[in-house]
Short mmCIF file of C-alpha atoms in Angstrom, two decimals:
data_model
loop_
_atom_site.label_atom_id
_atom_site.label_comp_id
_atom_site.label_asym_id
_atom_site.label_seq_id
_atom_site.Cartn_x
_atom_site.Cartn_y
_atom_site.Cartn_z
CA MET A 12 -26.08 2.32 -18.48
CA SER A 13 -27.90 0.88 -15.12
CA SER A 14 -29.24 2.51 -12.75
CA ALA A 15 -26.98 0.74 -9.92
CA MET A 16 -23.69 2.27 -11.48
CA THR A 17 -23.21 5.53 -9.84
CA THR A 18 -20.83 8.14 -10.24
CA SER A 19 -18.69 7.98 -7.01
CA ARG A 20 -16.15 10.42 -6.61
CA ARG A 21 -14.16 12.84 -9.09
CA GLU A 22 -10.53 14.40 -8.95
CA LEU A 23 -9.65 17.42 -11.04
CA VAL A 24 -6.43 19.22 -11.05
CA ARG A 25 -5.77 22.55 -13.03
CA LEU A 26 -1.66 24.02 -13.29
CA ALA A 27 0.53 25.49 -15.62
CA GLY A 28 1.33 23.10 -18.50
CA ILE A 29 -0.88 20.55 -16.43
CA ALA A 30 -4.86 19.05 -16.79
CA GLY A 31 -6.23 15.97 -15.13
CA ASP A 32 -9.36 14.85 -14.48
CA SER A 33 -10.74 11.62 -13.34
CA VAL A 34 -14.22 9.42 -13.17
CA SER A 35 -15.03 6.90 -10.73
CA ARG A 36 -17.85 4.95 -10.91
CA ARG A 37 -19.79 1.93 -9.23
CA GLY A 38 -20.04 -1.25 -11.55
CA LEU A 39 -22.34 -3.82 -10.73
CA ARG A 40 -21.01 -4.62 -6.79
CA SER A 41 -22.40 -3.59 -3.35
CA ILE A 42 -19.78 -0.46 -3.08
CA ASN A 43 -17.44 1.17 -5.22
CA ALA A 44 -13.55 0.28 -3.99
CA ASP A 45 -12.23 1.98 -6.26
CA ALA A 46 -10.09 5.58 -5.24
CA VAL A 47 -8.29 8.49 -6.64
CA ALA A 48 -6.09 11.13 -5.88
CA SER A 49 -3.19 13.98 -7.05
CA TRP A 50 -0.98 16.13 -5.03
CA THR A 51 1.10 18.56 -5.56
CA ASP A 52 4.23 19.16 -3.55
CA PRO A 53 4.77 22.72 -2.27
CA VAL A 54 8.33 22.27 -1.87
CA THR A 55 9.50 20.29 -5.11
CA GLY A 56 6.52 21.18 -7.24
CA ARG A 57 6.35 17.68 -8.03
CA VAL A 58 2.45 16.63 -9.14
CA ALA A 59 1.52 12.77 -8.19
CA PHE A 60 -1.50 11.05 -9.18
CA VAL A 61 -3.01 7.97 -8.09
CA VAL A 62 -5.72 5.39 -9.08
CA ALA A 63 -5.75 2.78 -6.15
CA ASP A 64 -8.80 -0.14 -6.32
CA GLY A 65 -9.67 -2.04 -2.97
CA VAL A 66 -9.07 -5.90 -2.58
CA GLY A 67 -12.81 -7.11 -2.77
CA ASP A 68 -16.25 -5.77 -2.53
CA HIS A 69 -16.30 -4.73 1.02
CA LEU A 70 -16.38 -1.24 3.19
CA LEU A 71 -12.52 -2.11 4.23
CA ALA A 72 -11.41 -2.56 0.64
CA ALA A 73 -12.86 0.79 -0.07
CA ARG A 74 -11.46 2.88 2.96
CA ALA A 75 -7.85 0.79 2.34
CA ALA A 76 -7.94 2.18 -0.89
CA ARG A 77 -8.68 5.97 -0.36
CA ALA A 78 -6.26 5.68 2.71
CA ALA A 79 -3.68 4.40 0.32
CA ALA A 80 -4.42 6.80 -2.51
CA THR A 81 -4.17 9.89 -0.69
CA VAL A 82 -1.30 8.78 1.44
CA ALA A 83 0.67 7.88 -1.90
CA ALA A 84 0.06 11.04 -3.79
CA LYS A 85 0.89 13.16 -1.27
CA GLU A 86 4.42 11.48 -0.24
CA SER A 87 4.86 10.14 -4.27
CA ALA A 88 5.28 14.24 -5.07
CA ARG A 89 7.55 14.82 -2.26
CA ASP A 90 9.73 11.74 -2.45
CA GLY A 91 9.09 9.67 -5.43
CA ALA A 92 6.24 7.09 -7.07
CA ALA A 93 8.11 4.10 -4.86
CA ALA A 94 8.25 5.67 -1.75
CA GLY A 95 4.50 6.75 -1.56
CA ILE A 96 3.44 2.93 -2.19
CA LEU A 97 5.97 2.59 0.86
CA ALA A 98 4.44 5.52 2.96
CA ALA A 99 0.83 4.07 1.86
CA GLN A 100 1.32 0.55 3.07
CA ARG A 101 3.16 2.05 6.59
CA ARG A 102 -0.27 3.82 6.74
CA LEU A 103 -2.49 0.59 5.81
CA LEU A 104 -0.53 -1.66 8.23
CA ARG A 105 -1.23 1.23 11.18
CA GLU A 106 -4.43 2.08 11.00
CA PHE A 107 -6.26 -1.59 9.65
CA PRO A 108 -5.58 -4.34 11.53
CA GLU A 109 -7.40 -6.04 8.90
CA PRO A 110 -5.82 -8.22 6.54
CA LYS A 111 -8.44 -7.81 4.08
CA ALA A 112 -8.28 -3.45 4.61
CA ASP A 113 -5.81 -4.04 1.09
CA SER A 114 -5.26 -2.18 -2.52
CA ALA A 115 -3.70 -2.15 -5.78
CA LEU A 116 -2.00 1.18 -6.54
CA VAL A 117 -0.51 3.21 -9.60
CA VAL A 118 1.25 6.45 -9.58
CA ALA A 119 2.66 8.78 -11.73
CA VAL A 120 4.47 11.47 -10.95
CA LEU A 121 5.18 14.34 -13.21
CA PRO A 122 7.88 17.10 -12.95
CA THR A 123 7.76 20.71 -12.55
CA ALA A 124 6.22 22.82 -15.29
CA ASP A 125 9.94 24.53 -15.71
CA LYS A 126 11.66 21.21 -16.65
CA PRO A 127 9.43 19.98 -19.76
CA ASP A 128 10.70 17.50 -21.42
CA CYS A 129 11.71 15.04 -18.17
CA SER A 130 10.59 11.66 -17.54
CA ALA A 131 7.89 10.76 -15.35
CA ASP A 132 7.91 8.61 -12.27
CA ILE A 133 6.27 5.64 -12.29
CA ALA A 134 5.93 3.42 -9.61
CA TRP A 135 2.30 0.27 -9.07
CA VAL A 136 1.76 -3.07 -7.49
CA GLY A 137 -1.27 -5.01 -8.38
CA ASP A 138 -3.15 -4.92 -11.93
CA CYS A 139 -3.71 -1.01 -11.66
CA ARG A 140 -1.63 0.29 -15.04
CA ALA A 141 -0.40 3.52 -16.41
CA TYR A 142 -0.45 4.29 -19.91
CA ARG A 143 1.11 6.74 -22.14
CA TRP A 144 0.08 8.64 -25.42
CA ASN A 145 2.56 10.34 -27.13
CA GLY A 146 0.39 11.47 -30.56
CA ARG A 147 1.21 8.80 -32.54
CA MET A 148 1.98 5.58 -30.38
CA LEU A 149 0.37 3.99 -27.22
CA HIS A 150 3.14 2.52 -24.36
CA GLN A 151 1.51 0.39 -21.28
CA ILE A 152 4.02 1.57 -19.45
CA THR A 153 2.90 -1.29 -16.67
CA THR A 154 2.78 -4.78 -16.21
CA ASP A 155 0.16 -6.65 -14.11
CA HIS A 156 1.37 -7.91 -10.83
CA THR A 157 -0.96 -11.28 -11.64
CA LEU A 158 -0.38 -14.64 -11.34
CA ALA A 159 -1.34 -14.97 -15.18
CA GLU A 160 1.80 -12.69 -16.17
CA TYR A 161 3.72 -14.90 -13.25
CA LEU A 162 2.77 -17.74 -15.23
CA ARG A 163 2.56 -16.13 -18.88
CA MET A 164 6.74 -14.90 -18.45
CA ARG A 165 7.23 -18.45 -17.96
CA GLY A 166 5.78 -20.05 -21.29
CA GLN A 167 2.90 -21.76 -18.75
CA TYR A 168 -0.73 -21.81 -19.51
CA ALA A 169 -2.60 -18.63 -17.56
CA ALA A 170 -6.05 -20.10 -17.10
CA PRO A 171 -8.63 -17.11 -17.59
CA ARG A 172 -9.05 -16.68 -13.86
CA THR A 173 -5.96 -16.01 -13.03
CA ASN A 174 -6.03 -12.50 -14.98
CA HIS A 175 -7.75 -11.51 -11.69
CA ILE A 176 -5.04 -13.15 -8.81
CA ILE A 177 -3.06 -10.10 -7.91
CA THR A 178 0.27 -11.28 -6.49
CA THR A 179 1.29 -7.71 -4.96
CA THR A 180 -0.45 -5.17 -2.84
CA VAL A 181 0.14 -2.10 -1.03
CA ARG A 182 -0.16 -3.85 2.30
CA THR A 183 1.99 -6.76 1.62
CA VAL A 184 4.67 -6.15 -1.49
CA ARG A 185 8.30 -5.72 -0.21
CA GLU A 186 10.54 -2.98 -1.44
CA ASP A 187 11.88 -4.71 -4.01
CA GLN A 188 8.79 -6.18 -5.86
CA ILE A 189 7.26 -2.74 -6.28
CA GLY A 190 6.85 -2.28 -10.06
CA ARG A 191 8.90 0.72 -11.26
CA ALA A 192 9.40 2.78 -14.55
CA THR A 193 10.22 5.62 -16.11
CA THR A 194 9.03 7.15 -18.94
CA GLY A 195 11.28 8.96 -21.96
CA SER A 196 9.56 11.86 -21.71
CA SER A 197 6.33 13.47 -19.40
CA ASN A 198 4.90 15.38 -22.34
CA GLY A 199 1.30 14.26 -23.70
CA ARG A 200 -0.99 11.87 -22.30
CA ILE A 201 -0.31 9.85 -19.65
CA LEU A 202 -3.83 7.46 -18.17
CA LEU A 203 -3.95 5.18 -15.04
CA SER A 204 -6.59 3.20 -14.64
CA THR A 205 -8.08 0.32 -12.62
CA ASP A 206 -8.71 -2.88 -14.28
CA GLY A 207 -12.62 -2.79 -14.34
CA VAL A 208 -11.38 -0.31 -17.12
CA HIS A 209 -8.43 -1.70 -19.34
CA LYS A 210 -9.21 -5.64 -18.70
CA ARG A 211 -12.39 -4.41 -20.63
CA LEU A 212 -11.49 -2.76 -23.47
CA ASP A 213 -8.97 -4.05 -25.93
CA ILE A 214 -5.52 -1.45 -26.75
CA ALA A 215 -6.76 -0.31 -29.81
CA THR A 216 -9.81 1.04 -28.54
CA ILE A 217 -7.73 3.09 -25.28
CA LYS A 218 -5.98 4.21 -28.18
CA LEU A 219 -8.35 5.76 -29.68
CA LEU A 220 -10.03 6.81 -26.88
CA LEU A 221 -7.38 8.60 -25.46
CA ALA A 222 -5.95 9.98 -29.25
CA THR A 223 -9.51 11.33 -30.12
CA GLY A 224 -10.76 12.62 -26.62
CA GLU A 225 -11.01 16.52 -26.50
CA SER A 226 -10.78 17.10 -22.84
CA PRO A 227 -9.43 14.70 -19.40
CA SER A 228 -12.40 15.01 -18.72
CA THR A 229 -14.22 13.74 -21.61
CA THR A 230 -11.56 11.27 -22.19
CA ALA A 231 -12.38 9.97 -19.17
CA GLU A 232 -15.91 9.99 -18.67
CA ALA A 233 -15.67 7.95 -22.58
CA MET A 234 -13.25 5.43 -20.61
CA VAL A 235 -15.37 4.18 -18.01
CA ASP A 236 -18.53 4.52 -20.24
CA SER A 237 -17.15 2.32 -22.44
CA ALA A 238 -15.78 -0.24 -19.73
CA LEU A 239 -19.26 -0.53 -18.01
CA ASN A 240 -21.61 -0.21 -21.08
CA GLY A 241 -19.50 -3.06 -22.53
CA GLY A 242 -20.49 -5.02 -20.53
CA GLY A 243 -18.22 -4.46 -16.94
CA ARG A 244 -19.20 -5.77 -13.93
CA ASP A 245 -16.14 -4.18 -11.76
CA ASN A 246 -15.85 -0.71 -10.66
CA ALA A 247 -14.13 1.07 -13.46
CA SER A 248 -12.10 3.90 -12.56
CA ALA A 249 -9.74 6.21 -15.16
CA PHE A 250 -7.41 9.23 -14.73
CA VAL A 251 -5.70 10.98 -17.80
CA ILE A 252 -3.43 13.81 -17.31
CA ASP A 253 -2.16 15.83 -20.14
CA ARG A 254 1.11 17.81 -20.17
CA HIS A 255 2.10 19.84 -22.70
#
């Protein structure tokens, strides 16, 4: 691995029936503007997991991603994933007057341990993704909010560069533009990732790593290592959550 790539932050969660671990590393950027966060609400008992990707390679992007991830995790566990994104937006608009303080983000809210087969609540803006591995099949839950995806859905040609142009962000999204989804069950393994991971790994590799990883820790590590060692230049972050 290049000496320019450094481990910048990690989030570890251990609860009854839930284990989660994340890895976030700087690629060939001047700063790691990715962020990860989690929160367990003491009243609802729900657990929220967040991965954020700051827009740009500068300190404001990193600060925005960290603030958005922290607020989204706390508010999502209490009020739901989409509400967490709106709370993060309010925080950015209040604390960062600079328009370039912005972030993409994905949230997954898991139910309490006494509800063993309830759905997970997912919300996102931009091109951070959520996947679920149920032991047999891998499902990409989210759909990228990018210019490329917008064009493809309308049967138009999408140039490669349009895969990196996001159409929603925490700062700019309207409530009706927030991506929302629920899983049939929250049991199994959930992956949240920035595009520095999933745009470097094909779906077969992601499935293999989720299926063969012994723990969230080793799986998240393998995801990030594979993306960066495979030629990835962007920052790479993965949050792997097991719920049994």
